[in-house]
PDB file of C-alpha atoms in Angstrom:
ATOM      1  CA  UNK A1461     108.588 134.144  99.620  1.00  0.00           C
ATOM      2  CA  UNK A1462     109.180 132.850  96.102  1.00  0.00           C
ATOM      3  CA  UNK A1463     106.484 132.534  93.503  1.00  0.00           C
ATOM      4  CA  UNK A1464     104.785 129.138  93.388  1.00  0.00           C
ATOM      5  CA  UNK A1465     105.727 126.757  90.599  1.00  0.00           C
ATOM      6  CA  UNK A1466     103.091 125.578  88.114  1.00  0.00           C
ATOM      7  CA  UNK A1467     103.183 122.158  89.831  1.00  0.00           C
ATOM      8  CA  UNK A1468     102.519 123.759  93.240  1.00  0.00           C
ATOM      9  CA  UNK A1469      99.634 125.757  91.782  1.00  0.00           C
ATOM     10  CA  UNK A1470      98.075 122.613  90.300  1.00  0.00           C
ATOM     11  CA  UNK A1471      98.428 120.742  93.616  1.00  0.00           C
ATOM     12  CA  UNK A1472      96.838 123.699  95.429  1.00  0.00           C
ATOM     13  CA  UNK A1473      93.945 123.705  92.954  1.00  0.00           C
ATOM     14  CA  UNK A1474      93.522 119.937  93.427  1.00  0.00           C
ATOM     15  CA  UNK A1475      93.503 120.389  97.217  1.00  0.00           C
ATOM     16  CA  UNK A1476      90.955 123.154  96.901  1.00  0.00           C
ATOM     17  CA  UNK A1477      88.790 120.865  94.751  1.00  0.00           C
ATOM     18  CA  UNK A1478      88.992 118.167  97.458  1.00  0.00           C
ATOM     19  CA  UNK A1479      87.836 120.702 100.037  1.00  0.00           C
ATOM     20  CA  UNK A1480      84.946 121.852  97.842  1.00  0.00           C
ATOM     21  CA  UNK A1481      83.748 118.252  97.438  1.00  0.00           C
ATOM     22  CA  UNK A1482      84.081 117.575 101.178  1.00  0.00           C
ATOM     23  CA  UNK A1483      83.866 120.942 102.994  1.00  0.00           C
ATOM     24  CA  UNK A1484      83.812 119.290 106.431  1.00  0.00           C
ATOM     25  CA  UNK A1485      87.162 117.537 105.882  1.00  0.00           C
ATOM     26  CA  UNK A1486      88.938 120.177 108.006  1.00  0.00           C
ATOM     27  CA  UNK A1487      86.384 120.380 110.830  1.00  0.00           C
ATOM     28  CA  UNK A1488      88.250 117.964 113.133  1.00  0.00           C
ATOM     29  CA  UNK A1489      91.509 119.838 112.630  1.00  0.00           C
ATOM     30  CA  UNK A1490      89.853 123.217 113.226  1.00  0.00           C
ATOM     31  CA  UNK A1491      88.147 121.822 116.326  1.00  0.00           C
ATOM     32  CA  UNK A1492      91.550 121.105 117.898  1.00  0.00           C
ATOM     33  CA  UNK A1493      92.507 124.788 117.743  1.00  0.00           C
ATOM     34  CA  UNK A1494      91.981 127.269 120.541  1.00  0.00           C
ATOM     35  CA  UNK A1495      88.724 129.206 120.360  1.00  0.00           C
ATOM     36  CA  UNK A1496      90.654 132.309 119.294  1.00  0.00           C
ATOM     37  CA  UNK A1497      92.360 130.465 116.420  1.00  0.00           C
ATOM     38  CA  UNK A1498      89.187 128.747 115.225  1.00  0.00           C
ATOM     39  CA  UNK A1499      87.662 132.010 113.991  1.00  0.00           C
ATOM     40  CA  UNK A1500      90.428 132.888 111.498  1.00  0.00           C
ATOM     41  CA  UNK A1501      90.898 129.196 110.585  1.00  0.00           C
ATOM     42  CA  UNK A1502      87.243 129.035 109.546  1.00  0.00           C
ATOM     43  CA  UNK A1503      87.677 132.253 107.549  1.00  0.00           C
ATOM     44  CA  UNK A1504      90.663 130.726 105.713  1.00  0.00           C
ATOM     45  CA  UNK A1505      88.618 127.567 105.037  1.00  0.00           C
ATOM     46  CA  UNK A1506      85.757 129.705 103.728  1.00  0.00           C
ATOM     47  CA  UNK A1507      88.195 131.604 101.502  1.00  0.00           C
ATOM     48  CA  UNK A1508      89.372 128.307  99.998  1.00  0.00           C
ATOM     49  CA  UNK A1509      85.736 127.309  99.485  1.00  0.00           C
ATOM     50  CA  UNK A1510      84.933 130.610  97.759  1.00  0.00           C
ATOM     51  CA  UNK A1511      84.731 130.983  93.992  1.00  0.00           C
ATOM     52  CA  UNK A1512      87.540 133.563  93.990  1.00  0.00           C
ATOM     53  CA  UNK A1513      90.137 132.650  91.332  1.00  0.00           C
ATOM     54  CA  UNK A1514      92.466 135.671  91.389  1.00  0.00           C
ATOM     55  CA  UNK A1515      95.600 134.643  93.352  1.00  0.00           C
ATOM     56  CA  UNK A1516      96.461 138.264  94.204  1.00  0.00           C
ATOM     57  CA  UNK A1517      92.969 138.902  95.555  1.00  0.00           C
ATOM     58  CA  UNK A1518      93.045 135.662  97.557  1.00  0.00           C
ATOM     59  CA  UNK A1519      96.418 136.640  99.010  1.00  0.00           C
ATOM     60  CA  UNK A1520      95.050 140.077  99.948  1.00  0.00           C
ATOM     61  CA  UNK A1521      91.974 138.526 101.577  1.00  0.00           C
ATOM     62  CA  UNK A1522      94.224 136.126 103.490  1.00  0.00           C
ATOM     63  CA  UNK A1523      96.317 139.051 104.725  1.00  0.00           C
ATOM     64  CA  UNK A1524      93.127 140.784 105.880  1.00  0.00           C
ATOM     65  CA  UNK A1525      92.168 137.706 107.901  1.00  0.00           C
ATOM     66  CA  UNK A1526      95.568 137.805 109.645  1.00  0.00           C
ATOM     67  CA  UNK A1527      95.275 141.486 110.626  1.00  0.00           C
ATOM     68  CA  UNK A1528      95.142 142.057 114.369  1.00  0.00           C
ATOM     69  CA  UNK A1529      95.898 138.437 115.279  1.00  0.00           C
ATOM     70  CA  UNK A1530      98.379 137.906 118.109  1.00  0.00           C
ATOM     71  CA  UNK A1531     101.715 136.199 117.475  1.00  0.00           C
ATOM     72  CA  UNK A1532     100.605 133.159 119.499  1.00  0.00           C
ATOM     73  CA  UNK A1533      97.534 132.713 117.323  1.00  0.00           C
ATOM     74  CA  UNK A1534      99.621 133.208 114.166  1.00  0.00           C
ATOM     75  CA  UNK A1535     101.944 130.401 115.323  1.00  0.00           C
ATOM     76  CA  UNK A1536      98.961 128.171 116.049  1.00  0.00           C
ATOM     77  CA  UNK A1537      97.546 128.899 112.587  1.00  0.00           C
ATOM     78  CA  UNK A1538     100.895 128.137 110.927  1.00  0.00           C
ATOM     79  CA  UNK A1539     100.911 124.709 112.585  1.00  0.00           C
ATOM     80  CA  UNK A1540      97.299 124.234 111.478  1.00  0.00           C
ATOM     81  CA  UNK A1541      98.239 125.276 107.933  1.00  0.00           C
ATOM     82  CA  UNK A1542     100.746 122.407 107.803  1.00  0.00           C
ATOM     83  CA  UNK A1543      97.973 120.001 108.835  1.00  0.00           C
ATOM     84  CA  UNK A1544      95.623 121.446 106.197  1.00  0.00           C
ATOM     85  CA  UNK A1545      98.274 121.001 103.514  1.00  0.00           C
ATOM     86  CA  UNK A1546      98.787 117.395 104.607  1.00  0.00           C
ATOM     87  CA  UNK A1547      95.044 116.618 104.549  1.00  0.00           C
ATOM     88  CA  UNK A1548      94.551 118.255 101.146  1.00  0.00           C
ATOM     89  CA  UNK A1549      97.809 117.054  99.550  1.00  0.00           C
ATOM     90  CA  UNK A1550      99.137 120.572  99.033  1.00  0.00           C
ATOM     91  CA  UNK A1551     102.943 121.048  99.128  1.00  0.00           C
ATOM     92  CA  UNK A1552     104.145 123.085 102.090  1.00  0.00           C
TER      93      UNK A1552
END
């Protein structure tokens, strides 16, 4: 995975700001997931809502959320991630 460009970082920050203003914006999308995928999806949403600013720490916390998740759930979360990016205007 290549490092994000400054433009991608700014779009991610803007998407994060949208989520912080409207934290329920992803609820419908999360609700479509299987029960097993909803738990980590909510943790990822909560991570985006957190005040953490260090990209390395956020990446490490994201990796921790993924630990022990089955491949099927990982695939489901990847599809959900694309939907999240679309809703928040974040480049894929």
